[in-house]
Amino acid sequence: MSKNAEIADIFDRIADILDLLEDNPFRIRAYRNAARNIRELNEDIEDVAARGELTKIPGIGTDLAQKIKEFLTTGTIRDYEELRKKVPEELIELLAIQGLGPKTIARLNRELGVRNLNDLERVLETKEILKLRGMGEKKVEDIRRGIELFKQSSARIPLGIALPLAEEIIEGIVKIPGTRGTIAAGSLRRMKETIGDIDILTLAEQRERVVKAFTKLPLVKEILAAGDTKGSVVLKNGIQVDLRVVEPDSYGAALQYFTGSKAHNIKLRTLAIEKGLKINEYGVFRGKEKIGGETEEEVYTVLGIPWIPPELREDRGEIEAALSGKLPVLVQLEDIKGDLHVHSKWSDGNATVEEMVAKARELGYEYIAVTDHSPSSRIAKGLSIERLYEKKKEIESLNKKLKDIRILMGAEVDIKSDGSLDYPDDVLKTLDIVIASVHSGFKMDRETMTRRIIKALQNPFVHILAHPTGRLIGEREPYEVDIEEVIEAAKRYGKAIELNSYYLRLDLNDINVRKAIGSGVKIVISTDSHLPDHMHMMRFGVATARRGWAEKKDVLNTMDFEELSKWLKETKSL
Ligand code: DGT
Ligand code: CA
Ligand code: CA
Ligand code: ZN
């Protein structure tokens, strides 16, 4: 892990502990902001420190800068070590449980002696817990569900965390002399939204030596196994990495095998058997003769089918599609012509409109929609109508200045509990693009929520429904909603549905993307960025769209500016 990530983790941890100690909320928020900004820094924090520019990082004052320097020179922060002594480590872990806030944890600890998850599960079964202030049957039930979710998710890592780490490991392996073709396999290559462990494949002659060098990479905390062809390690943040070192003539077969999924491999093996062939991680065989295995393409073509993109390999009909020549031509990152959901300093973003536009330009986009929050989102500093019009002026003048990129004046408008929108129609009418989304009142029954969202889609000025199920991977389950009905309504009213690329959202998910495009509804792959660097998360959204079988034509923001403008206008007049 880079120093940036280590320091950010410590700051987050300090905030957690202060939370449990019910410390000053502003102090807590300061640590959280600092952690976020450090994590998203574009360069190594050592370099920033060396230039004496730590306090130029947003949210870093002299005090935090001092702590960063202390960490860079001594490897630890004294205040942090002191704080850690005040709260048991296992108690801090409980903060990750949805429905269980720091105040409740502190109370559970003080009054019922809860020190860890086991204790918590035990007291949840007793009557005593109901005597605690603020506790009731309903709350107890919420905590139980939170625990369940916590147990499921703590074993899997979001793609957005695993992928950058894997890239760092791969860089390390590439530098080991004698390695070639180093590549991620497993669920990571299939770009699943969460990853159990990281699988990596490399090609080398002296395999044992490569495995040994792998186990010595700086990110490694613990060695689980180190043999002559494979090694397993645990990284500093607890993620397991399996490396397999293979020989050239079986590289393709191994890559195919270890990319999975298991279900896809089983199907493929059946196909091989039908053709009188045998397939395994070493190659494809006819009797004793090896007829393929050097490249992955070869493995598929000797079975009589075209190469299948890894994102499709889930046994969801891809082998049948390959057999009948009906594999989709999947959308690619390069097809994306703009980001249609980003925030700026006008609301809760961290950067100015110009800074967001600069990033869009760097990414080669033709356009960007700056869609700040509406007034109901108070914490997110939603814009009053007055401020909305001020922002509109700024964007108009920027558009006059800029030649190479178009800025769309937009808003992310709250869908209120009754399905009405947070700006009146005569205001919405003046915007280039309107995104509607649910930001509060998640706890509704399925039918009410579905009707609420459909009502918003009926509004003639809405173009896109954003993060349609509201889930946060590992943190919050989707709200109750009949997504099929929502998709049908989107089709009926000519609206698009967002695939939010933020790594904890990926909402729509792969399955729902397929449903949407299957119904003829366009998806929009956006990042919902609150700072320029978040715009790189587009790749997670594109990957999820590919897992949902999306082609270029299914994705609204692959259109050029002219086509898009036409689509936006037509939608408004439907
Ligand atoms: P994960 O790590 O839980 O996110 O999922 P994967 O798909 O990366 O699974 P993993 O790491 O257990 O194994 C990597 C690949 O190796 C898997 O996708 C397919 C292949 N594989 C593992 N075990 C088996 C097996 O028993 N049969 C077959 N056909 N393939 C297997
Ligand atoms: Ca894996
Ligand atoms: Ca594995
Ligand atoms: Zn947003």
XYZ file of C-alpha atoms and ligand atoms in Angstrom:
608
model
C 0.000 0.000 0.000
C 1.224 3.432 -0.735
C 1.939 5.845 2.094
C -1.118 7.812 0.945
C -3.398 4.863 1.698
C -1.669 4.088 5.005
C -2.045 7.658 6.263
C -5.632 7.901 5.014
C -6.458 4.660 6.846
C -4.988 6.018 10.083
C -6.941 9.276 9.801
C -10.132 7.322 9.181
C -9.340 5.167 12.175
C -8.775 8.230 14.360
C -12.184 9.525 13.244
C -13.721 6.139 14.154
C -12.219 6.218 17.623
C -13.235 9.842 18.199
C -16.711 8.846 17.057
C -16.880 6.179 19.752
C -15.561 8.626 22.333
C -18.344 11.006 21.216
C -15.771 13.676 20.536
C -16.375 16.986 18.744
C -18.189 16.282 15.414
C -16.205 18.976 13.581
C -12.927 17.407 14.601
C -14.209 14.034 13.426
C -15.314 15.410 10.092
C -11.939 17.118 9.659
C -10.167 13.745 9.929
C -12.595 12.083 7.529
C -12.190 14.847 4.941
C -8.428 14.738 5.255
C -8.463 10.950 4.812
C -10.569 11.223 1.690
C -8.451 13.936 0.127
C -5.215 12.075 0.833
C -6.602 8.861 -0.576
C -7.524 10.650 -3.767
C -4.313 12.567 -4.162
C -2.761 12.354 -7.614
C 0.807 11.836 -6.403
C 2.802 10.296 -3.581
C 2.329 12.203 -0.356
C 6.083 11.942 0.277
C 6.629 14.148 -2.761
C 4.112 16.715 -1.545
C 5.795 16.703 1.873
C 9.227 17.092 0.296
C 8.048 20.255 -1.445
C 6.638 21.534 1.861
C 3.166 21.702 0.336
C 1.166 19.431 2.643
C -1.083 22.284 3.759
C -2.024 22.885 0.123
C -3.976 19.625 0.186
C -7.625 20.523 0.849
C -8.555 19.855 4.458
C -4.950 19.643 5.720
C -3.987 22.341 8.219
C -0.742 22.710 10.125
C -1.772 20.180 12.777
C -2.572 17.388 10.316
C 0.465 18.277 8.203
C 2.583 17.800 11.331
C 1.023 14.360 11.901
C 1.711 13.358 8.308
C 5.358 14.396 8.650
C 5.578 12.453 11.897
C 4.279 9.353 10.125
C 6.668 9.779 7.198
C 9.692 10.037 9.477
C 8.805 7.660 12.341
C 6.296 5.279 10.722
C 3.645 6.086 13.300
C 1.666 8.920 14.890
C 1.951 9.255 18.665
C -1.507 10.773 19.208
C -2.990 7.868 17.274
C -1.159 5.286 19.371
C -2.477 6.999 22.521
C -6.039 7.089 21.201
C -5.955 3.398 20.320
C -5.373 2.516 23.931
C -8.696 4.090 24.893
C -10.983 1.861 22.802
C -10.768 -1.893 22.144
C -9.959 -2.623 18.490
C -12.863 -5.048 18.107
C -15.289 -2.408 19.315
C -14.159 -0.077 16.523
C -14.904 -2.778 13.950
C -18.565 -2.672 15.005
C -18.863 0.787 13.432
C -19.036 -0.920 10.043
C -22.423 -2.414 10.926
C -25.311 -0.616 9.269
C -27.934 0.550 11.757
C -25.458 0.751 14.602
C -24.057 4.223 15.276
C -21.172 5.292 17.522
C -23.491 6.538 20.279
C -25.240 3.187 20.521
C -21.949 1.289 20.488
C -20.578 3.514 23.238
C -23.724 2.907 25.304
C -23.669 -0.845 24.672
C -20.081 -0.890 25.826
C -20.640 1.242 28.929
C -23.895 -0.261 30.126
C -23.851 -3.844 28.902
C -20.121 -4.485 28.633
C -20.181 -5.186 24.882
C -16.590 -5.415 23.623
C -16.924 -7.239 20.301
C -19.270 -8.817 17.748
C -19.813 -11.929 19.872
C -20.882 -9.844 22.861
C -23.180 -7.829 20.646
C -24.886 -10.889 19.188
C -25.321 -12.273 22.700
C -26.955 -9.152 24.197
C -29.228 -8.837 21.170
C -30.838 -12.083 22.352
C -31.545 -10.731 25.850
C -34.286 -8.497 27.236
C -31.722 -6.201 28.801
C -30.949 -4.582 25.471
C -34.490 -3.194 25.261
C -33.858 -1.189 28.419
C -31.101 0.735 26.724
C -31.985 4.307 25.771
C -33.178 4.610 22.186
C -33.513 0.844 21.765
C -36.684 -0.988 20.698
C -37.794 -4.173 18.931
C -37.498 -2.461 15.543
C -34.005 -1.141 16.225
C -32.851 -4.561 17.443
C -34.151 -6.084 14.218
C -32.285 -3.454 12.163
C -29.047 -4.241 13.979
C -29.529 -7.969 13.364
C -29.907 -7.334 9.647
C -26.895 -5.038 9.744
C -24.825 -7.804 11.306
C -25.875 -10.231 8.594
C -24.882 -7.800 5.857
C -21.618 -7.059 7.646
C -20.727 -10.740 7.805
C -21.448 -11.252 4.119
C -19.525 -8.234 2.963
C -16.483 -8.244 5.205
C -15.185 -11.264 3.340
C -15.334 -9.590 -0.083
C -13.549 -6.474 -1.267
C -15.044 -3.871 -3.610
C -13.568 -3.917 -7.124
C -12.566 -0.271 -6.701
C -10.231 -1.223 -3.845
C -8.953 -4.510 -5.259
C -8.150 -3.325 -8.782
C -5.645 -0.569 -7.906
C -3.963 -2.930 -5.422
C -3.735 -5.679 -8.040
C -2.233 -3.182 -10.463
C 0.404 -2.296 -7.898
C 1.218 -5.993 -7.358
C 1.334 -6.622 -11.096
C 3.783 -3.736 -11.470
C 5.935 -5.427 -8.833
C 5.829 -8.784 -10.624
C 6.596 -7.212 -13.996
C 9.833 -5.927 -12.461
C 10.914 -9.423 -11.399
C 13.484 -10.480 -14.045
C 12.289 -13.219 -16.373
C 8.542 -12.641 -16.064
C 6.288 -11.977 -19.047
C 2.576 -11.661 -19.725
C 1.687 -10.825 -16.113
C -2.073 -10.396 -15.865
C -4.957 -10.532 -13.388
C -7.228 -13.573 -13.643
C -10.220 -14.649 -11.510
C -13.132 -12.424 -10.592
C -10.915 -9.377 -10.951
C -10.399 -9.973 -14.672
C -14.146 -10.562 -14.954
C -14.543 -7.198 -13.172
C -17.046 -8.472 -10.650
C -18.283 -5.755 -8.300
C -16.643 -7.476 -5.324
C -13.574 -9.674 -5.195
C -12.901 -12.634 -2.898
C -9.186 -12.831 -3.569
C -6.852 -11.510 -6.236
C -5.570 -14.068 -8.742
C -2.527 -13.266 -10.866
C -0.871 -15.217 -13.604
C 2.615 -14.799 -14.993
C 4.893 -16.588 -17.405
C 8.491 -17.478 -16.544
C 11.153 -20.151 -16.948
C 12.603 -20.150 -13.425
C 9.290 -20.403 -11.680
C 10.322 -21.059 -8.100
C 12.558 -17.997 -8.055
C 9.675 -15.839 -9.306
C 7.337 -17.151 -6.600
C 9.946 -16.317 -3.990
C 10.429 -12.774 -5.293
C 6.643 -12.324 -5.327
C 6.385 -13.173 -1.629
C 8.905 -10.428 -0.910
C 6.971 -7.576 -2.524
C 6.560 -4.575 -0.183
C 2.756 -4.875 0.108
C 2.980 -8.414 1.515
C 2.243 -8.946 5.190
C 2.096 -12.712 5.453
C 3.110 -15.682 3.299
C 0.509 -18.465 3.185
C 2.292 -20.708 0.688
C 5.310 -20.542 -1.608
C 5.798 -23.546 -3.904
C 7.556 -24.083 -7.205
C 4.651 -22.876 -9.377
C 2.393 -20.919 -7.088
C 2.432 -18.611 -4.114
C -0.237 -17.198 -1.819
C 0.164 -14.136 0.359
C -1.935 -11.816 2.475
C -1.468 -8.087 1.918
C -1.213 -5.469 4.663
C -4.909 -4.697 4.382
C -5.951 -8.352 4.640
C -6.543 -9.178 0.964
C -5.245 -12.540 -0.281
C -3.291 -12.769 -3.531
C -2.673 -16.036 -5.389
C 0.087 -16.072 -7.995
C 0.505 -18.851 -10.528
C 3.628 -19.047 -12.646
C 3.134 -21.020 -15.847
C 5.094 -22.146 -18.900
C 4.574 -20.639 -22.364
C 2.787 -23.587 -23.961
C 0.039 -23.638 -21.320
C -0.244 -19.892 -20.649
C -3.530 -19.466 -22.557
C -5.121 -22.528 -20.992
C -4.114 -21.432 -17.502
C -5.389 -17.907 -18.108
C -8.683 -19.287 -19.354
C -8.991 -21.691 -16.430
C -8.066 -19.253 -13.669
C -10.219 -16.464 -15.081
C -13.292 -18.581 -14.476
C -15.949 -18.310 -13.509
C -16.213 -21.828 -12.264
C -19.691 -22.110 -13.802
C -18.381 -20.894 -17.164
C -15.515 -23.395 -17.025
C -17.855 -26.260 -16.252
C -20.024 -25.358 -19.253
C -16.968 -25.078 -21.456
C -15.729 -28.470 -20.306
C -19.094 -30.001 -21.258
C -18.791 -28.434 -24.698
C -15.286 -29.897 -25.028
C -16.535 -33.369 -24.079
C -19.311 -33.131 -26.681
C -16.619 -32.539 -29.281
C -14.553 -35.436 -28.029
C -11.977 -33.119 -26.457
C -10.597 -32.599 -22.969
C -9.825 -29.204 -21.462
C -7.895 -28.316 -18.329
C -5.501 -25.663 -17.046
C -2.681 -27.097 -19.217
C -4.429 -27.129 -22.563
C -7.060 -28.619 -24.848
C -6.408 -32.270 -25.749
C -7.608 -34.774 -28.315
C -6.663 -38.063 -26.693
C -3.050 -37.506 -25.705
C -2.384 -34.879 -28.340
C -2.397 -31.253 -27.206
C -4.245 -29.143 -29.764
C -4.340 -25.793 -27.985
C -3.281 -23.845 -24.926
C -0.647 -21.295 -25.812
C -3.095 -18.430 -26.146
C -6.553 -17.956 -24.751
C -8.026 -17.285 -28.218
C -6.755 -20.694 -29.254
C -8.510 -22.417 -26.345
C -11.840 -21.046 -27.519
C -11.291 -21.431 -31.251
C -10.287 -25.092 -31.079
C -13.610 -25.609 -29.307
C -15.291 -24.005 -32.302
C -16.328 -20.713 -30.705
C -14.940 -17.169 -30.748
C -13.027 -15.760 -27.782
C -15.439 -14.591 -25.071
C -14.742 -11.347 -23.160
C -13.989 -12.132 -19.479
C -16.832 -9.913 -18.216
C -19.337 -12.276 -19.843
C -17.942 -15.497 -18.391
C -20.599 -16.200 -15.774
C -22.588 -18.920 -17.540
C -25.401 -16.517 -18.252
C -25.857 -17.646 -21.833
C -22.511 -16.468 -23.235
C -21.404 -19.895 -24.478
C -24.751 -20.420 -26.225
C -24.446 -16.913 -27.738
C -20.915 -17.706 -28.904
C -22.111 -20.955 -30.506
C -24.831 -19.159 -32.457
C -22.599 -16.223 -33.425
C -24.592 -13.794 -31.280
C -22.010 -12.507 -28.806
C -22.565 -8.804 -28.126
C -19.921 -6.295 -29.204
C -19.403 -4.779 -25.771
C -19.156 -1.073 -25.047
C -15.610 0.130 -24.300
C -14.153 2.902 -22.182
C -12.992 4.628 -25.386
C -16.611 4.844 -26.576
C -17.543 7.145 -23.700
C -17.809 10.746 -24.892
C -18.672 12.509 -21.660
C -19.709 12.312 -18.026
C -23.315 13.296 -17.356
C -23.317 13.329 -13.549
C -20.697 15.293 -11.631
C -20.838 17.754 -8.752
C -18.976 20.984 -8.193
C -18.298 23.411 -5.362
C -21.701 24.932 -6.084
C -23.042 22.080 -3.938
C -21.020 19.395 -2.135
C -18.278 18.876 -4.709
C -14.637 19.554 -3.924
C -13.722 21.354 -7.126
C -14.885 24.251 -9.262
C -16.771 23.768 -12.512
C -13.586 24.725 -14.366
C -11.537 22.101 -12.532
C -14.090 19.409 -13.339
C -14.079 20.542 -16.970
C -10.279 20.370 -17.058
C -10.446 16.751 -15.943
C -13.086 15.987 -18.570
C -10.766 17.471 -21.193
C -7.867 15.350 -19.925
C -10.085 12.280 -20.340
C -10.769 13.301 -23.922
C -14.460 14.008 -23.408
C -16.627 16.118 -25.709
C -18.978 17.195 -22.951
C -19.673 17.156 -19.233
C -22.880 17.781 -17.294
C -22.442 19.537 -13.974
C -25.376 18.350 -11.920
C -25.388 19.764 -8.406
C -27.889 18.884 -5.718
C -31.309 20.459 -5.159
C -32.388 22.291 -1.952
C -33.795 19.285 -0.030
C -30.320 17.769 0.117
C -29.253 20.139 2.841
C -26.158 18.257 3.967
C -25.091 18.207 0.342
C -25.594 21.997 0.174
C -28.306 21.763 -2.470
C -28.814 24.912 -4.548
C -31.674 27.325 -4.026
C -33.349 28.466 -7.248
C -31.422 31.716 -7.009
C -28.075 29.982 -6.713
C -29.064 27.600 -9.483
C -29.506 30.552 -11.816
C -26.199 32.055 -10.716
C -24.532 28.785 -11.577
C -26.312 28.765 -14.919
C -24.748 32.142 -15.697
C -21.282 30.887 -14.826
C -21.727 27.932 -17.128
C -23.042 30.089 -19.954
C -20.004 32.326 -19.778
C -17.643 29.347 -19.594
C -19.316 27.854 -22.638
C -18.701 31.091 -24.532
C -15.022 30.894 -23.686
C -14.438 27.206 -24.348
C -14.098 25.825 -27.831
C -13.198 22.175 -27.324
C -15.742 20.968 -24.792
C -19.403 21.622 -23.965
C -20.723 22.041 -20.439
C -24.302 21.021 -19.849
C -26.095 22.949 -17.148
C -27.833 20.359 -15.041
C -29.153 19.386 -11.651
C -29.482 16.222 -9.642
C -32.951 16.763 -8.303
C -34.282 14.972 -5.246
C -37.343 12.828 -5.719
C -39.386 13.723 -2.661
C -41.339 11.140 -0.682
C -44.511 11.774 -2.682
C -42.682 11.466 -6.003
C -42.679 15.184 -6.713
C -39.432 16.918 -7.658
C -37.412 19.370 -5.669
C -37.574 22.201 -8.271
C -40.763 23.379 -9.958
C -41.287 22.554 -13.637
C -40.677 26.097 -14.864
C -37.195 25.885 -13.327
C -36.466 22.366 -14.578
C -37.490 23.530 -18.042
C -34.543 25.924 -18.189
C -31.907 23.233 -17.596
C -30.002 21.306 -20.265
C -30.178 18.081 -18.316
C -32.147 16.864 -15.316
C -31.198 13.849 -13.242
C -33.659 12.633 -10.624
C -32.712 10.525 -7.638
C -33.813 9.338 -4.226
C -31.625 10.667 -1.412
C -33.862 10.292 1.621
C -36.897 8.401 2.836
C -35.404 5.037 1.849
C -37.598 3.068 4.195
C -40.766 2.642 2.204
C -42.647 -0.420 1.168
C -41.966 -1.702 -2.323
C -45.116 -0.454 -3.913
C -44.919 3.065 -2.505
C -41.265 3.402 -3.529
C -41.950 2.081 -7.011
C -44.842 4.508 -7.490
C -42.748 7.347 -6.086
C -39.989 6.785 -8.646
C -42.371 6.232 -11.552
C -44.117 9.481 -10.730
C -40.780 11.281 -11.019
C -40.169 9.605 -14.381
C -43.498 10.960 -15.599
C -42.210 14.491 -15.241
C -41.573 15.734 -18.795
C -38.352 17.544 -17.832
C -36.544 14.615 -16.241
C -33.995 12.862 -18.460
C -32.266 10.330 -16.256
C -32.983 8.301 -13.136
C -29.765 8.162 -11.089
C -28.473 5.344 -8.838
C -31.841 3.612 -9.194
C -31.717 1.154 -6.274
C -29.737 3.222 -3.767
C -27.495 0.390 -2.650
C -24.022 0.947 -1.236
C -21.918 -2.196 -1.591
C -21.295 -3.728 1.829
C -22.926 -0.758 3.570
C -26.519 -0.363 2.565
C -28.885 -2.742 0.835
C -30.969 -1.526 -2.093
C -34.236 0.031 -1.076
C -37.362 -1.960 -1.797
C -38.270 -1.241 -5.390
C -39.697 -3.149 -8.325
C -36.904 -2.426 -10.779
C -38.676 -4.156 -13.671
C -41.615 -1.819 -13.304
C -39.278 1.162 -13.120
C -37.553 -0.004 -16.306
C -40.917 -0.351 -18.050
C -41.852 3.167 -16.986
C -38.512 4.506 -18.233
C -39.232 2.867 -21.566
C -42.746 4.305 -21.655
C -41.631 7.863 -20.904
C -38.419 7.746 -22.943
C -36.031 8.196 -20.018
C -32.547 6.811 -19.504
C -31.353 4.998 -16.386
C -27.989 5.612 -14.798
C -25.288 3.113 -14.120
C -23.472 4.996 -11.368
C -19.743 4.167 -11.590
C -18.804 5.126 -8.052
C -17.160 1.937 -6.830
C -19.509 1.398 -3.880
C -22.616 2.038 -5.954
C -22.325 0.334 -9.359
C -26.053 0.886 -9.529
C -27.664 -0.398 -11.795
C -25.804 -3.646 -11.256
C -24.862 -6.035 -14.094
C -28.099 -8.055 -13.940
C -30.299 -4.957 -13.979
C -28.301 -3.375 -16.804
C -29.153 -6.392 -18.893
C -32.820 -6.055 -17.999
C -32.827 -2.360 -18.904
C -31.173 -2.702 -22.289
C -33.250 -5.801 -22.965
C -36.310 -3.574 -22.601
C -34.832 -1.005 -24.936
C -33.983 1.529 -22.229
C -30.732 3.406 -22.652
C -28.296 3.448 -19.781
C -26.001 6.346 -18.900
C -22.630 5.488 -17.401
C -21.729 8.358 -15.073
C -19.351 8.816 -12.175
C -21.243 11.081 -9.729
C -17.822 12.597 -9.047
C -17.389 15.026 -6.202
C -13.780 15.734 -7.183
C -11.881 15.520 -10.468
C -10.043 12.270 -9.770
C -13.281 10.401 -9.168
C -13.975 10.771 -12.865
C -11.519 7.922 -13.438
C -14.095 5.583 -11.888
C -15.806 5.542 -15.270
C -13.901 2.320 -15.904
C -15.790 0.512 -13.121
C -19.091 1.608 -14.633
C -18.064 0.536 -18.117
C -16.946 -2.831 -16.747
C -20.299 -3.319 -15.044
C -22.113 -2.342 -18.246
C -20.055 -4.936 -20.107
C -21.018 -7.520 -17.487
C -24.597 -6.530 -18.326
C -23.981 -7.242 -22.033
C -24.239 -3.562 -23.011
C -23.160 -2.461 -26.464
C -22.196 1.036 -27.540
C -25.688 1.745 -28.872
C -27.216 0.979 -25.465
C -25.239 3.721 -23.732
C -26.480 7.308 -23.982
C -23.121 8.953 -23.319
C -21.436 7.288 -26.259
C -23.370 9.732 -28.437
C -21.539 12.760 -29.761
C -22.675 16.149 -28.522
C -25.038 16.814 -31.380
C -26.870 13.498 -31.073
C -27.019 13.857 -27.303
C -28.488 17.369 -27.506
C -31.118 16.079 -29.861
C -31.945 13.209 -27.512
C -32.198 15.556 -24.530
C -34.550 17.901 -26.392
C -36.719 15.123 -27.714
C -37.059 13.576 -24.293
C -38.237 16.885 -22.946
C -40.927 17.191 -25.575
C -42.299 13.659 -25.275
P -13.572 -14.746 -5.972
O -12.114 -14.885 -5.704
O -14.428 -15.398 -4.955
O -13.985 -13.342 -6.213
O -13.908 -15.538 -7.333
P -12.929 -16.196 -8.394
O -13.763 -16.485 -9.589
O -11.715 -15.364 -8.591
O -12.598 -17.595 -7.732
P -11.250 -18.224 -7.162
O -10.278 -17.218 -6.742
O -11.688 -19.221 -6.145
O -10.680 -19.072 -8.393
C -10.170 -18.440 -9.544
C -10.643 -19.175 -10.771
O -10.106 -20.498 -10.802
C -12.146 -19.398 -10.838
O -12.813 -18.278 -11.347
C -12.228 -20.570 -11.762
C -11.032 -21.371 -11.422
N -11.414 -22.452 -10.500
C -11.181 -22.489 -9.192
N -11.661 -23.635 -8.674
C -12.215 -24.314 -9.686
C -12.897 -25.567 -9.803
O -13.072 -26.298 -8.860
N -13.326 -25.938 -11.053
C -13.126 -25.137 -12.131
N -13.576 -25.538 -13.322
N -12.517 -23.962 -12.060
C -12.062 -23.548 -10.862
Ca -10.245 -14.823 -6.944
Ca -7.972 -17.464 -5.764
Zn -24.818 12.900 -7.556
